Amino acid sequence: MHAFEIWNTLSKELNHEILQAAYLHEKRLYRHVVQDLCEALRKRPQAILEMPREARHELFKPLLALPQFNTLGSNLIIHWLGSAHTPMLALFLDTVGVAHDGKGCAESFPKEVESSRLEKACATLYEKYPAEQVSLYLNLFPGITGTAWAGLEKHIRKKQLG
């Protein structure tokens, strides 16, 4: 699943959480978001920045669901995952048996993962973390890593997004 497809399914709360993470911790990325999306809206950035943040983020959501903003939306989600959800990323990689840096970042991924390990890893994440966050991560995982593990898709609870 592409990032732009995921943005269309996110709850209002998760949409705000992801954008808020960039606003608070990655000002440069957030400036790109404001600049690019204000251009698409044909609004001055200052006018948008004067809006309450939650309303602004709600305004950005449908734009991030457009294919032309896939890279921007992907960067926002990756930043949010890497800054706020490293325990979830690390747990998933530990459970499937992928060596990583302790923060859920790996240099390489195997072409295949044993189906029982994959099933256990997904089930463990859904037990321990909010389902919408897990579904977002698992849906974006192949795009982030360049892997296409057989069977991953069947373990993602699609109904949990949005």
Coordinates of N, CA and C in Angstrom, one line a residue:
M1 N 0.8 -1.2 0.0 CA 0.0 0.0 0.0 C 0.9 1.2 0.0
H2 N 0.6 2.2 -0.8 CA 1.3 3.5 -0.9 C 0.9 4.4 0.3
A3 N 1.8 5.3 0.6 CA 1.5 6.2 1.7 C 0.2 7.1 1.4
F4 N 0.1 7.5 0.2 CA -1.1 8.3 -0.1 C -2.4 7.6 0.1
E5 N -2.4 6.3 -0.1 CA -3.6 5.4 0.1 C -3.9 5.3 1.6
I6 N -2.8 5.3 2.4 CA -3.0 5.2 3.8 C -3.6 6.4 4.4
W7 N -3.1 7.6 3.9 CA -3.6 8.8 4.5 C -5.1 8.9 4.4
N8 N -5.7 8.4 3.3 CA -7.1 8.4 3.1 C -7.9 7.6 4.2
T9 N -7.2 6.7 4.8 CA -7.9 5.8 5.8 C -7.7 6.1 7.2
L10 N -6.8 7.1 7.5 CA -6.4 7.4 8.9 C -7.6 8.1 9.6
S11 N -7.6 7.8 10.9 CA -8.6 8.5 11.7 C -8.1 10.0 11.9
K12 N -9.0 10.8 12.3 CA -8.7 12.2 12.5 C -7.6 12.4 13.6
E13 N -7.6 11.5 14.6 CA -6.7 11.6 15.7 C -5.3 11.1 15.3
L14 N -5.2 10.1 14.5 CA -3.9 9.6 14.0 C -3.3 10.6 13.0
N15 N -4.1 11.1 12.2 CA -3.7 12.1 11.2 C -3.0 13.3 12.0
H16 N -3.7 13.8 13.0 CA -3.1 14.9 13.8 C -1.9 14.5 14.5
E17 N -1.8 13.3 15.1 CA -0.7 12.8 15.8 C 0.6 12.7 14.9
I18 N 0.4 12.3 13.7 CA 1.5 12.2 12.8 C 2.1 13.6 12.4
L19 N 1.1 14.5 12.0 CA 1.5 15.8 11.7 C 2.1 16.6 12.9
Q20 N 1.5 16.3 14.0 CA 2.0 17.0 15.3 C 3.4 16.6 15.6
A21 N 3.8 15.3 15.3 CA 5.1 14.8 15.6 C 6.1 15.6 14.7
A22 N 5.8 15.8 13.5 CA 6.7 16.6 12.6 C 6.7 18.1 13.1
Y23 N 5.6 18.6 13.5 CA 5.5 20.0 13.9 C 6.4 20.2 15.2
L24 N 6.4 19.3 16.1 CA 7.1 19.4 17.3 C 8.6 19.0 17.2
H25 N 8.9 18.0 16.4 CA 10.3 17.4 16.4 C 11.0 17.5 15.1
E26 N 10.4 17.9 14.0 CA 11.1 17.9 12.7 C 10.6 19.1 11.9
K27 N 11.0 20.3 12.4 CA 10.5 21.6 11.8 C 10.8 21.7 10.3
R28 N 11.9 21.2 9.9 CA 12.2 21.3 8.4 C 11.2 20.5 7.6
L29 N 10.9 19.3 8.0 CA 9.9 18.5 7.3 C 8.5 19.2 7.4
Y30 N 8.2 19.7 8.5 CA 6.9 20.4 8.7 C 6.8 21.6 7.8
R31 N 7.9 22.4 7.6 CA 7.9 23.5 6.7 C 7.6 23.1 5.3
H32 N 8.2 21.9 4.9 CA 8.0 21.4 3.5 C 6.5 21.0 3.4
V33 N 5.9 20.5 4.4 CA 4.5 20.1 4.4 C 3.7 21.4 4.1
V34 N 3.9 22.4 4.9 CA 3.1 23.6 4.8 C 3.3 24.3 3.5
Q35 N 4.6 24.4 3.0 CA 4.9 25.0 1.8 C 4.2 24.3 0.6
D36 N 4.4 23.0 0.5 CA 3.8 22.2 -0.6 C 2.3 22.1 -0.6
L37 N 1.7 22.0 0.6 CA 0.3 21.8 0.6 C -0.4 23.2 0.5
C38 N 0.2 24.3 1.0 CA -0.3 25.6 0.7 C -0.3 26.0 -0.7
E39 N 0.7 25.6 -1.4 CA 0.8 25.8 -2.9 C -0.4 25.1 -3.5
A40 N -0.7 23.8 -3.2 CA -1.8 23.1 -3.7 C -3.1 23.7 -3.4
L41 N -3.2 24.3 -2.2 CA -4.5 24.9 -1.8 C -4.6 26.3 -2.3
R42 N -3.5 26.9 -2.9 CA -3.4 28.2 -3.4 C -3.7 29.2 -2.3
K43 N -3.1 28.9 -1.2 CA -3.2 29.8 0.0 C -1.8 30.2 0.5
R44 N -1.7 31.3 1.1 CA -0.5 31.8 1.7 C -0.2 30.9 2.9
P45 N 1.1 30.5 3.1 CA 1.4 29.7 4.3 C 1.0 30.4 5.6
Q46 N 1.2 31.7 5.6 CA 0.9 32.5 6.9 C -0.6 32.3 7.2
A47 N -1.4 32.4 6.2 CA -2.9 32.3 6.5 C -3.2 30.9 7.1
I48 N -2.6 29.8 6.5 CA -2.8 28.5 7.0 C -2.2 28.3 8.4
L49 N -1.0 28.9 8.7 CA -0.4 28.8 10.0 C -1.1 29.5 11.1
E50 N -2.0 30.4 10.7 CA -2.8 31.1 11.7 C -4.0 30.3 12.2
M51 N -4.3 29.2 11.4 CA -5.4 28.3 11.8 C -5.0 27.5 13.0
P52 N -6.0 27.1 13.8 CA -5.7 26.1 14.9 C -5.0 24.9 14.3
R53 N -4.0 24.3 15.0 CA -3.2 23.2 14.4 C -4.1 22.0 14.0
E54 N -5.1 21.7 14.9 CA -5.9 20.5 14.5 C -6.7 20.7 13.3
A55 N -7.2 22.0 13.1 CA -8.0 22.3 11.9 C -7.1 22.3 10.7
R56 N -5.9 22.8 10.8 CA -4.9 22.8 9.8 C -4.5 21.4 9.3
H57 N -4.3 20.5 10.3 CA -4.0 19.1 10.0 C -5.1 18.4 9.3
E58 N -6.3 18.7 9.7 CA -7.5 18.1 9.1 C -7.6 18.6 7.6
L59 N -7.2 19.9 7.4 CA -7.2 20.4 6.0 C -6.2 19.7 5.2
F60 N -5.0 19.4 5.8 CA -3.9 18.7 5.0 C -4.2 17.3 4.7
K61 N -5.1 16.6 5.4 CA -5.3 15.1 5.3 C -5.7 14.8 3.9
P62 N -6.7 15.4 3.3 CA -7.1 15.0 1.9 C -6.1 15.2 0.9
L63 N -5.2 16.2 1.1 CA -4.1 16.5 0.2 C -3.1 15.4 0.2
L64 N -2.8 15.0 1.5 CA -1.8 13.9 1.6 C -2.3 12.6 1.1
A65 N -3.6 12.5 0.8 CA -4.1 11.3 0.2 C -4.1 11.3 -1.3
L66 N -3.4 12.3 -1.9 CA -3.3 12.4 -3.3 C -1.9 11.9 -3.8
P67 N -1.9 11.2 -4.9 CA -0.7 10.5 -5.4 C 0.5 11.5 -5.5
Q68 N 0.3 12.7 -5.9 CA 1.4 13.6 -6.0 C 2.1 14.0 -4.7
F69 N 1.5 13.7 -3.6 CA 2.1 13.9 -2.3 C 2.5 12.6 -1.6
N70 N 2.7 11.6 -2.3 CA 3.0 10.3 -1.7 C 4.4 10.3 -1.0
T71 N 5.4 11.0 -1.6 CA 6.7 11.0 -0.9 C 6.6 11.9 0.4
L72 N 5.9 13.0 0.3 CA 5.8 13.8 1.5 C 5.0 13.1 2.6
G73 N 3.9 12.4 2.2 CA 3.2 11.6 3.2 C 3.9 10.5 3.8
S74 N 4.7 9.8 2.9 CA 5.6 8.7 3.4 C 6.6 9.2 4.4
N75 N 7.2 10.4 4.1 CA 8.2 10.9 5.0 C 7.6 11.3 6.3
L76 N 6.4 11.8 6.3 CA 5.8 12.1 7.6 C 5.5 10.9 8.4
I77 N 5.0 9.8 7.8 CA 4.8 8.6 8.5 C 6.1 7.9 9.0
I78 N 7.1 7.9 8.2 CA 8.4 7.3 8.5 C 9.0 8.1 9.7
H79 N 8.9 9.4 9.7 CA 9.4 10.2 10.8 C 8.6 9.9 12.1
W80 N 7.3 9.8 12.0 CA 6.5 9.5 13.1 C 6.8 8.1 13.7
L81 N 6.9 7.1 12.8 CA 7.3 5.8 13.3 C 8.6 5.8 14.0
G82 N 9.6 6.4 13.3 CA 11.0 6.4 13.8 C 11.2 7.2 15.1
S83 N 10.4 8.2 15.3 CA 10.6 9.0 16.5 C 9.7 8.6 17.6
A84 N 8.5 8.1 17.4 CA 7.6 7.8 18.5 C 7.3 6.3 18.7
H85 N 7.7 5.4 17.7 CA 7.2 4.1 17.8 C 8.4 3.0 17.6
T86 N 9.6 3.4 18.0 CA 10.7 2.5 17.9 C 10.5 1.1 18.6
P87 N 9.9 1.1 19.8 CA 9.7 -0.2 20.4 C 8.8 -1.1 19.6
M88 N 7.8 -0.6 18.9 CA 6.9 -1.4 18.0 C 7.8 -1.9 16.9
L89 N 8.6 -1.1 16.2 CA 9.4 -1.5 15.1 C 10.4 -2.6 15.5
A90 N 11.0 -2.3 16.6 CA 12.0 -3.3 17.1 C 11.4 -4.6 17.5
L91 N 10.2 -4.6 18.1 CA 9.6 -5.8 18.5 C 9.2 -6.7 17.2
F92 N 8.7 -6.0 16.2 CA 8.3 -6.7 15.0 C 9.6 -7.3 14.3
L93 N 10.6 -6.6 14.2 CA 11.9 -7.1 13.6 C 12.5 -8.2 14.4
D94 N 12.5 -8.1 15.8 CA 12.9 -9.1 16.7 C 12.2 -10.4 16.4
T95 N 10.8 -10.3 16.4 CA 10.0 -11.5 16.3 C 10.1 -12.2 14.9
V96 N 10.4 -11.4 13.9 CA 10.6 -12.1 12.6 C 12.0 -12.5 12.4
G97 N 12.9 -12.1 13.3 CA 14.3 -12.5 13.2 C 15.2 -11.7 12.3
V98 N 14.9 -10.4 12.2 CA 15.7 -9.5 11.4 C 16.6 -8.7 12.4
A99 N 17.9 -8.7 12.1 CA 18.9 -7.9 12.9 C 18.6 -6.4 12.6
H100 N 18.7 -5.6 13.7 CA 18.5 -4.2 13.5 C 19.3 -3.4 14.6
D101 N 19.2 -2.1 14.5 CA 20.0 -1.3 15.4 C 19.4 -1.0 16.8
G102 N 18.4 -1.8 17.2 CA 17.8 -1.6 18.5 C 16.6 -0.6 18.4
K103 N 16.5 0.2 17.3 CA 15.5 1.2 17.2 C 14.5 0.8 16.0
G104 N 14.7 -0.4 15.5 CA 13.8 -0.9 14.4 C 14.3 -0.5 13.0
C105 N 15.5 -0.1 12.9 CA 16.1 0.1 11.6 C 17.1 -1.0 11.2
A106 N 16.9 -1.6 10.0 CA 17.7 -2.7 9.6 C 18.4 -2.3 8.3
E107 N 19.6 -2.9 8.1 CA 20.4 -2.6 6.9 C 19.9 -3.5 5.7
S108 N 19.4 -4.7 6.0 CA 18.9 -5.6 5.0 C 17.8 -6.4 5.5
F109 N 17.0 -6.9 4.6 CA 15.9 -7.8 5.0 C 16.0 -9.1 4.1
P110 N 15.6 -10.2 4.7 CA 15.6 -11.4 4.0 C 14.5 -11.4 2.9
K111 N 14.6 -12.1 1.8 CA 13.6 -12.2 0.8 C 12.4 -12.9 1.3
E112 N 12.5 -13.8 2.2 CA 11.4 -14.5 2.7 C 11.5 -14.6 4.2
V113 N 10.4 -14.7 4.9 CA 10.3 -14.9 6.4 C 9.4 -16.1 6.6
E114 N 9.7 -16.9 7.5 CA 8.9 -18.1 7.8 C 7.5 -17.6 8.2
S115 N 6.5 -18.3 7.6 CA 5.1 -17.9 7.8 C 4.7 -17.8 9.3
S116 N 5.1 -18.8 10.0 CA 4.7 -18.8 11.5 C 5.3 -17.6 12.2
R117 N 6.5 -17.3 11.9 CA 7.2 -16.1 12.5 C 6.4 -14.8 12.2
L118 N 6.1 -14.7 10.9 CA 5.4 -13.5 10.5 C 4.0 -13.4 11.1
E119 N 3.3 -14.5 11.2 CA 2.0 -14.5 11.9 C 2.2 -14.1 13.3
K120 N 3.1 -14.7 14.0 CA 3.4 -14.4 15.4 C 3.7 -12.9 15.6
A121 N 4.6 -12.4 14.8 CA 5.0 -11.0 14.9 C 3.8 -10.1 14.7
C122 N 3.0 -10.3 13.7 CA 1.8 -9.4 13.5 C 0.8 -9.6 14.7
A123 N 0.6 -10.8 15.1 CA -0.3 -11.0 16.3 C 0.2 -10.3 17.5
T124 N 1.5 -10.4 17.8 CA 2.1 -9.7 18.9 C 1.9 -8.2 18.9
L125 N 2.1 -7.6 17.7 CA 2.0 -6.2 17.6 C 0.5 -5.8 17.9
Y126 N -0.4 -6.5 17.3 CA -1.8 -6.2 17.5 C -2.3 -6.3 19.0
E127 N -1.6 -7.3 19.7 CA -1.9 -7.4 21.1 C -1.4 -6.3 22.0
K128 N -0.2 -5.8 21.6 CA 0.5 -4.8 22.4 C 0.3 -3.4 22.1
Y129 N -0.1 -3.1 20.8 CA -0.1 -1.7 20.4 C -1.5 -1.4 19.8
P130 N -1.9 -0.1 19.7 CA -3.2 0.2 19.0 C -3.2 -0.3 17.6
A131 N -4.4 -0.9 17.3 CA -4.5 -1.6 16.0 C -4.3 -0.7 14.8
E132 N -4.8 0.6 14.9 CA -4.7 1.5 13.7 C -3.2 1.8 13.5
Q133 N -2.4 1.9 14.5 CA -1.0 2.2 14.3 C -0.2 1.0 13.8
V134 N -0.6 -0.2 14.2 CA 0.0 -1.4 13.7 C -0.3 -1.6 12.3
S135 N -1.6 -1.5 11.9 CA -2.0 -1.6 10.5 C -1.3 -0.6 9.6
L136 N -1.2 0.6 10.1 CA -0.5 1.6 9.3 C 1.0 1.1 9.0
Y137 N 1.7 0.7 10.1 CA 3.1 0.3 9.9 C 3.2 -0.9 9.0
L138 N 2.3 -1.9 9.2 CA 2.4 -3.2 8.4 C 2.1 -2.9 6.9
N139 N 1.1 -2.0 6.7 CA 0.8 -1.7 5.3 C 1.9 -0.9 4.6
L140 N 2.6 -0.1 5.3 CA 3.7 0.7 4.7 C 5.0 -0.1 4.7
F141 N 5.1 -1.1 5.5 CA 6.4 -1.9 5.6 C 7.0 -2.3 4.3
P142 N 6.3 -2.9 3.4 CA 6.9 -3.3 2.1 C 7.5 -2.1 1.3
G143 N 6.8 -1.0 1.4 CA 7.3 0.2 0.7 C 8.5 0.8 1.3
I144 N 8.6 0.8 2.6 CA 9.7 1.3 3.3 C 11.0 0.5 3.1
T145 N 10.8 -0.8 3.2 CA 11.9 -1.8 3.2 C 12.2 -2.3 1.8
G146 N 11.3 -2.3 0.9 CA 11.5 -2.9 -0.4 C 11.4 -4.4 -0.4
T147 N 10.7 -4.9 0.6 CA 10.5 -6.3 0.7 C 9.0 -6.7 0.4
A148 N 8.8 -7.9 0.0 CA 7.4 -8.3 -0.4 C 7.3 -9.7 0.2
W149 N 7.2 -9.8 1.6 CA 7.1 -11.1 2.2 C 5.7 -11.7 2.0
A150 N 5.7 -12.9 1.4 CA 4.5 -13.6 1.2 C 3.7 -13.8 2.5
G151 N 2.5 -13.5 2.5 CA 1.7 -13.7 3.7 C 1.5 -12.5 4.6
L152 N 2.3 -11.5 4.4 CA 2.2 -10.3 5.3 C 0.8 -9.7 5.2
E153 N 0.4 -9.5 4.0 CA -0.9 -8.8 3.7 C -2.1 -9.5 4.4
K154 N -2.0 -10.8 4.5 CA -3.2 -11.6 5.1 C -3.2 -11.4 6.6
H155 N -2.1 -10.9 7.2 CA -2.1 -10.7 8.7 C -2.5 -9.3 9.1
I156 N -2.6 -8.4 8.1 CA -3.0 -7.0 8.4 C -4.5 -6.9 8.6
R157 N -4.9 -6.3 9.7 CA -6.3 -6.1 9.9 C -6.7 -4.8 9.2
K158 N -7.1 -5.0 8.0 CA -7.5 -3.8 7.2 C -8.6 -2.9 7.8
K159 N -9.5 -3.6 8.4 CA -10.6 -2.8 9.0 C -10.2 -1.9 10.1
Q160 N -8.9 -2.1 10.6 CA -8.5 -1.3 11.7 C -8.0 0.1 11.3
L161 N -7.7 0.3 10.0 CA -7.3 1.7 9.6 C -8.6 2.5 9.5
G162 N -8.5 3.7 10.0 CA -9.6 4.7 9.9 C -10.6 4.3 10.8

